[in-house]
Amino acid sequence: MEKFDTYHWQGCRLDDPELEAARLELVSPRSGDAAQRAFTRLLHSGSTPAMGMALDHYHYALSGERHGIAGLFAAHAAEVLACARTILRRAQAGGATEACAANGADGASALLVLVNEATGEDSDLIARNITDPPGPDSFSAALGAAGTILDTVTEPGRRLIAAVEGIVFDESADLDDRLEALQALARGKSPAVMSALVRASALEALELQVTAVQALAFHDMDTHRGLVETRAARWPEGAPYPAADVRRLLRSHDRDKK
């Protein structure tokens, strides 16, 4: 197994000797079985830093398929999801008092897992972490988790959609943050999301406009054909990605209608 320590808990050592031994074992495991035992010991410890470290290892294993370790902790997916929710609720209640969690590492580890594991049940948790992220590494992960919910839930919670929209239409926000929020929103296709995308298609920033139009064209070209064509006709040559994809979708739609 390739050695991995943590994403968010650099320099943190666990006060409990047994947990610290499990942490060290997980960094340099003697075997797959040893890694499993160390992982579950941290995951079920009740210690926020230990749980957060376990979540980091879970995400790393999930993203490490090329190393043959993707399935190492897969059987614990339900426990991992419960752990991530526990950590986020603690953080929002002001319960993550351990020194290592003070920089928002707890929320960052939990949200990173939810990028892949979030369900509709997590909508309000994610919405709160978008509007009030617990740390500097949490915002992107919260938007990623929101995108997962918007993509997989037929009728996402209005609070979640409003939280993402709030970033998209906040003209005082950094453009990269607005674009990242819009990319998350664009994964959805509920009526509320599509309505927001129509409004976003009129935004002045071309990067945002093009992204919104591409989502409308991808999800429902039949309904939005006129808007897509009108917007695309005004874009200059060399308009930012995904302008070329929008034009390709228009051509494909025209061919299909013949």
XYZ file of C-alpha atoms in Angstrom:
258
model
C 0.000 0.000 0.000
C 1.215 3.497 -0.798
C 1.927 5.589 2.297
C -0.592 8.331 3.056
C -0.944 10.412 6.205
C -3.764 12.957 5.998
C -5.234 15.792 3.961
C -6.306 18.096 6.761
C -4.632 17.058 10.026
C -0.952 17.691 9.330
C 1.064 17.841 12.531
C -1.773 16.560 14.673
C -0.977 13.735 17.106
C -3.605 11.897 19.111
C -3.404 12.069 22.900
C -4.826 8.597 23.424
C -1.913 6.125 23.009
C -4.117 3.464 21.424
C -5.524 5.918 18.901
C -2.066 7.278 18.130
C -0.870 3.713 17.533
C -3.814 3.166 15.163
C -2.987 6.398 13.360
C 0.607 5.322 12.844
C -0.503 1.864 11.719
C -2.811 3.380 9.127
C -0.007 5.552 7.751
C 2.315 2.550 7.331
C 0.141 -0.564 7.592
C 1.728 -3.973 7.895
C -1.109 -5.555 5.936
C -4.594 -4.921 4.617
C -6.097 -6.495 7.748
C -3.981 -4.268 9.963
C -5.120 -1.216 8.000
C -8.757 -2.280 8.386
C -8.406 -2.645 12.142
C -6.671 0.712 12.503
C -9.225 2.424 10.294
C -12.244 1.155 12.218
C -10.564 1.950 15.540
C -10.204 5.586 14.512
C -13.605 5.773 12.809
C -15.507 4.597 15.894
C -13.311 6.310 18.473
C -15.569 9.267 19.247
C -12.520 11.563 18.951
C -13.085 14.214 16.289
C -9.443 14.315 15.086
C -9.232 10.502 14.969
C -12.519 10.274 13.097
C -11.419 13.019 10.704
C -8.181 11.180 9.959
C -10.152 8.010 9.221
C -12.342 9.969 6.798
C -9.268 11.329 5.029
C -7.961 7.781 4.605
C -11.340 6.644 3.307
C -11.362 9.338 0.636
C -7.768 8.611 -0.295
C -8.497 4.885 -0.648
C -11.563 5.646 -2.757
C -9.516 7.852 -5.088
C -6.563 5.432 -5.197
C -7.959 2.823 -7.549
C -4.798 2.835 -9.625
C -2.932 1.593 -6.547
C -5.346 -1.297 -6.024
C -6.635 0.035 -2.728
C -9.999 1.516 -3.734
C -12.013 -1.260 -2.114
C -10.043 -1.499 1.111
C -12.570 0.397 3.235
C -15.596 0.182 0.895
C -17.544 -2.084 3.230
C -17.628 0.734 5.768
C -19.402 3.273 3.534
C -22.508 3.530 5.732
C -20.396 3.977 8.875
C -18.275 6.589 7.140
C -21.361 8.561 6.119
C -22.704 8.453 9.679
C -19.319 9.597 10.986
C -19.142 12.535 8.556
C -22.614 13.670 9.588
C -21.685 13.416 13.268
C -18.599 15.565 12.762
C -20.499 18.249 10.846
C -23.238 18.417 13.460
C -20.647 18.711 16.202
C -18.841 21.480 14.375
C -22.052 23.437 13.809
C -22.983 23.027 17.482
C -19.579 24.324 18.500
C -18.669 20.917 19.848
C -15.342 20.369 18.068
C -13.218 21.754 20.890
C -10.084 19.661 20.370
C -7.110 21.775 19.365
C -6.520 19.927 16.103
C -10.072 20.667 14.972
C -9.857 24.389 15.628
C -8.740 25.209 12.069
C -11.818 23.620 10.480
C -10.091 20.343 9.647
C -13.059 18.441 11.068
C -15.520 19.998 8.631
C -13.092 19.712 5.737
C -12.591 15.964 6.265
C -16.321 15.332 6.607
C -17.262 17.394 3.569
C -14.576 15.787 1.423
C -16.209 12.398 2.063
C -19.651 13.833 1.288
C -18.470 14.912 -2.161
C -18.959 11.244 -3.079
C -21.336 9.997 -0.380
C -23.896 12.801 0.137
C -27.610 12.009 -0.123
C -30.721 14.154 -0.017
C -30.716 13.750 3.763
C -27.588 15.899 3.873
C -29.078 18.878 2.030
C -29.479 21.182 5.018
C -26.080 20.242 6.454
C -24.430 21.046 3.139
C -26.402 24.272 2.718
C -25.180 25.534 6.094
C -21.599 24.693 5.193
C -21.863 26.642 1.927
C -23.182 29.783 3.585
C -20.914 29.427 6.633
C -17.964 27.153 5.774
C -16.118 25.886 8.858
C -12.669 26.454 7.379
C -10.726 27.478 4.275
C -10.647 23.945 2.842
C -14.374 23.364 3.269
C -16.032 25.618 0.706
C -15.095 23.672 -2.431
C -15.915 20.360 -0.773
C -19.312 21.681 0.304
C -20.054 22.753 -3.273
C -18.897 19.356 -4.533
C -21.258 17.637 -2.112
C -24.059 19.972 -3.203
C -23.398 19.033 -6.825
C -23.688 15.339 -5.927
C -27.079 15.918 -4.320
C -28.322 18.098 -7.177
C -27.237 15.423 -9.645
C -28.809 12.456 -7.854
C -31.910 13.788 -6.074
C -35.016 14.461 -8.165
C -36.283 17.302 -6.006
C -33.374 18.768 -3.999
C -34.175 20.834 -0.932
C -34.920 24.459 -1.631
C -32.490 25.541 1.087
C -29.609 23.820 -0.686
C -30.479 25.349 -4.041
C -30.780 28.785 -2.431
C -27.367 28.437 -0.799
C -25.692 27.597 -4.102
C -27.649 30.292 -5.956
C -26.592 32.803 -3.338
C -22.972 32.343 -4.369
C -23.710 32.346 -8.109
C -25.554 35.663 -8.019
C -23.370 37.408 -5.440
C -21.582 40.039 -7.488
C -19.245 40.787 -4.583
C -17.995 37.171 -4.502
C -14.841 35.997 -6.245
C -15.561 34.985 -9.841
C -13.900 31.593 -9.393
C -16.162 30.864 -6.401
C -19.231 31.912 -8.387
C -18.191 29.681 -11.271
C -17.587 26.730 -8.963
C -21.037 27.230 -7.438
C -22.624 27.464 -10.881
C -20.883 24.253 -11.977
C -22.427 22.532 -8.944
C -25.849 23.991 -9.736
C -25.527 22.911 -13.362
C -25.471 19.251 -12.312
C -29.135 19.499 -11.348
C -32.203 19.626 -13.568
C -35.139 20.107 -11.224
C -37.570 22.933 -12.169
C -36.082 25.213 -9.495
C -32.553 24.581 -10.755
C -33.500 25.100 -14.385
C -35.174 28.399 -13.488
C -31.978 29.517 -11.752
C -29.916 28.485 -14.770
C -32.122 30.580 -17.061
C -31.433 33.607 -14.860
C -27.736 32.772 -14.735
C -27.633 32.677 -18.532
C -28.124 36.452 -18.489
C -25.229 37.179 -16.129
C -22.678 39.657 -17.438
C -19.596 37.539 -16.744
C -19.138 35.461 -19.874
C -17.668 32.491 -17.990
C -20.870 32.241 -15.946
C -23.199 32.853 -18.866
C -21.581 30.178 -21.027
C -21.670 27.622 -18.202
C -25.362 28.250 -17.535
C -26.283 28.036 -21.214
C -24.343 24.798 -21.635
C -26.330 23.264 -18.761
C -29.641 24.355 -20.266
C -28.648 22.926 -23.647
C -27.485 19.660 -22.131
C -30.479 19.091 -19.870
C -33.355 20.332 -22.075
C -32.469 21.679 -25.497
C -36.041 21.267 -26.768
C -37.376 23.760 -24.225
C -34.471 26.206 -24.283
C -33.400 26.068 -27.929
C -34.283 29.703 -28.606
C -32.464 31.037 -25.558
C -29.405 28.889 -26.234
C -29.192 30.022 -29.836
C -29.684 33.701 -28.955
C -27.014 33.683 -26.264
C -24.513 31.697 -28.352
C -24.928 34.043 -31.318
C -23.638 36.932 -29.206
C -20.497 35.210 -27.987
C -17.221 36.222 -29.588
C -14.914 33.771 -31.250
C -12.692 32.311 -28.595
C -15.402 32.549 -25.935
C -14.440 30.574 -22.822
C -15.210 26.914 -22.239
C -17.752 25.438 -22.711
C -18.873 27.724 -25.559
C -17.634 25.260 -28.184
C -19.665 22.517 -26.530
C -22.810 24.656 -26.708
C -22.314 25.194 -30.438
C -21.755 21.461 -30.889
C -24.994 20.717 -29.022
C -26.860 23.181 -31.254
C -25.566 21.473 -34.397
C -26.397 18.046 -33.023
C -29.896 19.157 -32.087
C -30.484 20.561 -35.578
C -29.368 17.288 -37.180
C -31.630 15.266 -34.919
C -34.628 17.400 -35.890
C -34.135 16.820 -39.616
